[in-house]
């Protein structure tokens, strides 16, 4: 029996890969979520954050959720799953998961923003009381504070708990965000760049089929003043080198790279 792969989509990945188009109507993220054998998930916070990154991607994501191509979890739904597993300890478990998610970014983040949950009385309060306290803390955090990534990392932990399998995180090209993701056990990151290699493996994607997407990605990078990708050298010592965007994308289809757990590509040994 084929084992399903569980995958999490974050804001940056959806936004960026929604901009990358081929000759046909499908964008790159369409090809990703259509890969056979994968179950895709996201946190509802992602929908809010896409409004600041890529308005068109919101409609795309909502459509995929309505088609059940992507399963979207709210905090309440996460808590409901934890109630099934942890019973009366569900709220305490969510708090611990949230703290671990915050610690992946900064050891001070949880204390700065979620101290009210640390002090929350789970004995005399209800689940709804907890959710209202959580929502108030989220609202006070506001924009541009990695909230989408943090909520995604809470969902990541739930998926690991429920499924007991490796979780693939399709995530930001930001090194710190990817390092945060792989700080959790049994996680593999896939960036927009390494998604090309993943598609090559999973759907036998050829260079001819991928070329329009390569050109679109190179154009996207140019519009954002990015001329190179950082990839790892084929050496024992972990050293990065900058490679022109188009060269790196073309070399994926020349079998020059292997995927690393953190989403970086590394040149194969000569």
Tab-separated table of C-alpha atoms in Angstrom:
chain	number	residue	atom	x	y	z
A	1	UNK	CA	0.000	0.000	0.000
A	2	UNK	CA	1.342	3.417	-0.968
A	3	UNK	CA	2.062	5.625	2.048
A	4	UNK	CA	0.671	9.140	1.739
A	5	UNK	CA	3.021	12.077	2.172
A	6	UNK	CA	1.767	14.832	4.469
A	7	UNK	CA	2.667	18.345	3.384
A	8	UNK	CA	2.230	21.823	4.825
A	9	UNK	CA	2.016	24.976	2.692
A	10	UNK	CA	3.143	28.345	4.057
A	11	UNK	CA	2.286	31.892	2.963
A	12	UNK	CA	5.521	32.707	1.173
A	13	UNK	CA	5.556	29.479	-0.827
A	14	UNK	CA	1.952	29.866	-2.021
A	15	UNK	CA	2.399	33.539	-2.850
A	16	UNK	CA	5.617	33.094	-4.809
A	17	UNK	CA	4.700	29.938	-6.710
A	18	UNK	CA	1.294	31.364	-7.601
A	19	UNK	CA	3.142	34.086	-9.552
A	20	UNK	CA	5.136	31.483	-11.529
A	21	UNK	CA	3.226	30.417	-14.648
A	22	UNK	CA	3.871	28.227	-17.660
A	23	UNK	CA	2.342	28.409	-21.129
A	24	UNK	CA	-0.806	26.752	-19.820
A	25	UNK	CA	-3.121	28.278	-17.242
A	26	UNK	CA	-1.680	26.322	-14.330
A	27	UNK	CA	0.748	28.080	-12.009
A	28	UNK	CA	3.606	26.272	-10.280
A	29	UNK	CA	1.708	25.746	-7.036
A	30	UNK	CA	-1.066	24.013	-9.037
A	31	UNK	CA	1.455	21.419	-10.168
A	32	UNK	CA	2.712	21.021	-6.603
A	33	UNK	CA	-0.696	20.324	-5.029
A	34	UNK	CA	-1.538	17.910	-7.856
A	35	UNK	CA	1.483	15.696	-7.132
A	36	UNK	CA	0.199	12.149	-6.573
A	37	UNK	CA	0.430	10.692	-3.087
A	38	UNK	CA	0.525	14.004	-1.184
A	39	UNK	CA	-2.033	15.354	1.312
A	40	UNK	CA	-1.736	19.126	1.664
A	41	UNK	CA	-2.599	21.215	4.715
A	42	UNK	CA	-2.454	24.854	5.756
A	43	UNK	CA	-3.453	27.013	8.715
A	44	UNK	CA	-6.290	29.533	8.329
A	45	UNK	CA	-3.865	32.333	9.259
A	46	UNK	CA	-2.309	31.828	5.810
A	47	UNK	CA	-5.471	33.179	4.140
A	48	UNK	CA	-5.213	36.386	6.185
A	49	UNK	CA	-1.535	36.813	5.383
A	50	UNK	CA	-1.953	36.250	1.651
A	51	UNK	CA	-4.035	39.440	1.556
A	52	UNK	CA	-0.790	41.332	2.185
A	53	UNK	CA	1.263	39.349	-0.337
A	54	UNK	CA	-0.830	38.179	-3.270
A	55	UNK	CA	-4.550	38.939	-3.434
A	56	UNK	CA	-5.121	36.594	-6.383
A	57	UNK	CA	-3.646	33.696	-4.437
A	58	UNK	CA	-6.408	34.026	-1.821
A	59	UNK	CA	-9.048	33.018	-4.366
A	60	UNK	CA	-6.819	30.192	-5.569
A	61	UNK	CA	-6.335	28.869	-2.014
A	62	UNK	CA	-10.013	29.146	-1.095
A	63	UNK	CA	-10.924	27.273	-4.283
A	64	UNK	CA	-8.468	24.470	-3.489
A	65	UNK	CA	-9.851	24.254	0.051
A	66	UNK	CA	-13.431	24.043	-1.281
A	67	UNK	CA	-12.312	21.263	-3.646
A	68	UNK	CA	-10.691	19.509	-0.652
A	69	UNK	CA	-7.331	19.569	-2.431
A	70	UNK	CA	-5.976	21.372	0.642
A	71	UNK	CA	-7.194	20.868	4.208
A	72	UNK	CA	-7.301	24.120	6.162
A	73	UNK	CA	-7.209	24.050	9.969
A	74	UNK	CA	-8.297	26.800	12.349
A	75	UNK	CA	-7.010	26.980	15.920
A	76	UNK	CA	-10.372	25.656	17.100
A	77	UNK	CA	-10.105	22.643	14.788
A	78	UNK	CA	-6.571	21.957	16.021
A	79	UNK	CA	-7.848	22.139	19.584
A	80	UNK	CA	-10.724	19.778	18.747
A	81	UNK	CA	-8.218	17.225	17.436
A	82	UNK	CA	-6.183	17.609	20.614
A	83	UNK	CA	-9.300	17.025	22.728
A	84	UNK	CA	-9.661	13.613	21.034
A	85	UNK	CA	-6.075	12.733	21.919
A	86	UNK	CA	-5.360	14.611	25.152
A	87	UNK	CA	-8.824	15.117	26.621
A	88	UNK	CA	-8.737	17.655	29.459
A	89	UNK	CA	-5.095	18.397	28.660
A	90	UNK	CA	-5.876	19.694	25.149
A	91	UNK	CA	-5.440	23.385	26.001
A	92	UNK	CA	-2.209	22.740	27.887
A	93	UNK	CA	-0.942	20.700	24.929
A	94	UNK	CA	-1.761	23.511	22.489
A	95	UNK	CA	0.142	25.948	24.715
A	96	UNK	CA	3.195	23.669	24.713
A	97	UNK	CA	3.011	23.267	20.941
A	98	UNK	CA	2.673	27.028	20.504
A	99	UNK	CA	5.681	27.605	22.757
A	100	UNK	CA	7.778	25.178	20.694
A	101	UNK	CA	6.606	26.938	17.526
A	102	UNK	CA	7.593	30.326	18.960
A	103	UNK	CA	10.964	29.000	20.160
A	104	UNK	CA	11.775	27.975	16.583
A	105	UNK	CA	11.887	31.709	15.803
A	106	UNK	CA	12.968	33.303	19.057
A	107	UNK	CA	13.279	32.098	22.641
A	108	UNK	CA	11.649	35.346	23.810
A	109	UNK	CA	8.686	35.344	21.382
A	110	UNK	CA	6.318	33.264	23.500
A	111	UNK	CA	6.966	35.239	26.680
A	112	UNK	CA	6.544	38.544	24.855
A	113	UNK	CA	3.272	37.660	23.140
A	114	UNK	CA	1.606	34.688	24.834
A	115	UNK	CA	2.224	35.082	28.564
A	116	UNK	CA	-1.560	35.112	29.091
A	117	UNK	CA	-1.687	31.501	27.877
A	118	UNK	CA	1.141	30.510	30.209
A	119	UNK	CA	-0.958	31.838	33.100
A	120	UNK	CA	-4.270	30.492	31.779
A	121	UNK	CA	-6.307	28.471	34.302
A	122	UNK	CA	-7.259	25.334	32.376
A	123	UNK	CA	-9.055	23.826	35.382
A	124	UNK	CA	-11.813	26.414	35.817
A	125	UNK	CA	-11.990	27.708	32.224
A	126	UNK	CA	-13.613	26.338	29.068
A	127	UNK	CA	-12.173	25.609	25.645
A	128	UNK	CA	-13.974	28.709	24.352
A	129	UNK	CA	-12.322	30.829	27.065
A	130	UNK	CA	-8.966	29.519	25.904
A	131	UNK	CA	-9.676	30.279	22.236
A	132	UNK	CA	-10.770	33.827	23.097
A	133	UNK	CA	-7.573	34.392	25.099
A	134	UNK	CA	-5.515	33.009	22.219
A	135	UNK	CA	-7.316	35.211	19.672
A	136	UNK	CA	-6.755	38.327	21.782
A	137	UNK	CA	-3.027	37.566	21.983
A	138	UNK	CA	-2.901	36.994	18.206
A	139	UNK	CA	-4.681	40.300	17.556
A	140	UNK	CA	-2.176	42.176	19.709
A	141	UNK	CA	0.740	40.684	17.764
A	142	UNK	CA	-0.528	42.318	14.574
A	143	UNK	CA	1.094	42.143	11.149
A	144	UNK	CA	4.617	41.239	10.072
A	145	UNK	CA	5.487	39.185	13.138
A	146	UNK	CA	5.812	35.678	11.666
A	147	UNK	CA	2.386	34.675	12.989
A	148	UNK	CA	1.581	32.618	9.895
A	149	UNK	CA	4.768	30.598	10.236
A	150	UNK	CA	4.204	30.090	13.957
A	151	UNK	CA	0.639	28.848	13.474
A	152	UNK	CA	1.889	26.621	10.652
A	153	UNK	CA	4.441	25.115	13.046
A	154	UNK	CA	1.660	24.367	15.541
A	155	UNK	CA	-0.212	22.553	12.767
A	156	UNK	CA	3.012	20.795	11.780
A	157	UNK	CA	3.266	19.336	15.295
A	158	UNK	CA	-0.362	18.209	15.168
A	159	UNK	CA	0.224	16.443	11.853
A	160	UNK	CA	3.269	14.674	13.285
A	161	UNK	CA	1.190	13.644	16.287
A	162	UNK	CA	-1.782	12.414	14.235
A	163	UNK	CA	0.021	10.838	11.311
A	164	UNK	CA	3.324	9.676	12.774
A	165	UNK	CA	4.967	10.283	9.409
A	166	UNK	CA	7.493	12.701	7.972
A	167	UNK	CA	5.945	16.088	7.200
A	168	UNK	CA	7.044	18.048	4.146
A	169	UNK	CA	6.973	21.813	4.602
A	170	UNK	CA	6.691	23.796	1.386
A	171	UNK	CA	8.063	27.000	2.764
A	172	UNK	CA	9.861	30.287	2.487
A	173	UNK	CA	13.228	30.723	0.824
A	174	UNK	CA	14.241	32.465	4.044
A	175	UNK	CA	16.991	30.441	5.728
A	176	UNK	CA	15.841	31.271	9.260
A	177	UNK	CA	12.285	30.124	8.520
A	178	UNK	CA	13.522	26.851	7.047
A	179	UNK	CA	15.879	26.234	9.946
A	180	UNK	CA	12.928	26.839	12.255
A	181	UNK	CA	10.905	24.179	10.448
A	182	UNK	CA	13.596	21.507	10.539
A	183	UNK	CA	14.137	22.086	14.262
A	184	UNK	CA	11.110	19.797	14.623
A	185	UNK	CA	11.586	16.055	14.286
A	186	UNK	CA	10.886	14.276	11.014
A	187	UNK	CA	10.447	17.394	8.854
A	188	UNK	CA	11.758	18.069	5.361
A	189	UNK	CA	11.621	21.540	3.802
A	190	UNK	CA	10.975	22.280	0.138
A	191	UNK	CA	11.522	25.797	-1.219
A	192	UNK	CA	10.232	27.310	-4.461
A	193	UNK	CA	13.562	26.396	-6.077
A	194	UNK	CA	13.745	22.826	-4.777
A	195	UNK	CA	10.084	22.352	-5.770
A	196	UNK	CA	11.359	22.094	-9.352
A	197	UNK	CA	13.501	19.112	-8.348
A	198	UNK	CA	10.639	17.596	-6.353
A	199	UNK	CA	8.315	17.880	-9.377
A	200	UNK	CA	10.997	16.349	-11.596
A	201	UNK	CA	11.089	13.332	-9.266
A	202	UNK	CA	7.379	12.981	-8.569
A	203	UNK	CA	5.783	13.594	-11.977
A	204	UNK	CA	8.786	12.896	-14.237
A	205	UNK	CA	8.765	16.572	-15.183
A	206	UNK	CA	10.890	17.147	-18.275
A	207	UNK	CA	12.930	20.225	-19.090
A	208	UNK	CA	10.710	20.990	-22.087
A	209	UNK	CA	7.592	20.951	-19.907
A	210	UNK	CA	9.299	22.955	-17.164
A	211	UNK	CA	10.983	25.557	-19.381
A	212	UNK	CA	8.061	28.041	-19.423
A	213	UNK	CA	7.980	27.891	-15.602
A	214	UNK	CA	11.752	28.354	-15.465
A	215	UNK	CA	11.484	31.463	-17.627
A	216	UNK	CA	8.617	32.774	-15.498
A	217	UNK	CA	10.594	32.221	-12.275
A	218	UNK	CA	13.693	33.904	-13.713
A	219	UNK	CA	11.547	36.871	-14.720
A	220	UNK	CA	9.983	36.971	-11.237
A	221	UNK	CA	13.435	36.960	-9.639
A	222	UNK	CA	14.623	39.753	-11.940
A	223	UNK	CA	11.620	41.884	-11.017
A	224	UNK	CA	12.614	41.458	-7.368
A	225	UNK	CA	16.294	42.266	-7.966
A	226	UNK	CA	17.423	38.682	-7.444
A	227	UNK	CA	20.011	37.451	-9.922
A	228	UNK	CA	21.326	34.324	-8.161
A	229	UNK	CA	20.325	31.393	-5.966
A	230	UNK	CA	22.469	30.136	-3.104
A	231	UNK	CA	23.264	26.431	-3.426
A	232	UNK	CA	25.677	24.184	-1.573
A	233	UNK	CA	28.962	23.120	-3.080
A	234	UNK	CA	29.830	19.453	-3.580
A	235	UNK	CA	32.341	19.442	-0.751
A	236	UNK	CA	32.756	17.903	2.682
A	237	UNK	CA	32.827	21.380	4.199
A	238	UNK	CA	29.394	23.020	4.024
A	239	UNK	CA	29.991	25.982	1.732
A	240	UNK	CA	27.420	27.959	-0.211
A	241	UNK	CA	27.916	29.473	-3.636
A	242	UNK	CA	25.820	31.827	-5.724
A	243	UNK	CA	24.643	30.530	-9.089
A	244	UNK	CA	22.736	32.566	-11.719
A	245	UNK	CA	19.009	31.856	-11.380
A	246	UNK	CA	18.498	30.418	-14.842
A	247	UNK	CA	21.623	28.267	-14.620
A	248	UNK	CA	20.514	26.716	-11.314
A	249	UNK	CA	17.033	25.953	-12.644
A	250	UNK	CA	18.399	24.400	-15.830
A	251	UNK	CA	20.954	22.339	-13.890
A	252	UNK	CA	18.131	20.754	-11.893
A	253	UNK	CA	17.100	19.016	-15.120
A	254	UNK	CA	20.702	18.000	-15.813
A	255	UNK	CA	20.693	15.981	-12.546
A	256	UNK	CA	23.324	18.234	-11.010
A	257	UNK	CA	21.643	18.565	-7.593
A	258	UNK	CA	20.365	16.616	-4.612
A	259	UNK	CA	17.790	17.925	-2.123
A	260	UNK	CA	18.837	18.601	1.456
A	261	UNK	CA	16.537	18.350	4.454
A	262	UNK	CA	16.502	22.132	4.903
A	263	UNK	CA	15.331	22.762	1.346
A	264	UNK	CA	18.683	23.809	-0.076
A	265	UNK	CA	20.083	22.169	-3.182
A	266	UNK	CA	23.563	20.676	-3.157
A	267	UNK	CA	25.715	19.880	-6.166
A	268	UNK	CA	26.287	16.183	-6.666
A	269	UNK	CA	29.833	14.910	-6.288
A	270	UNK	CA	31.681	15.062	-9.585
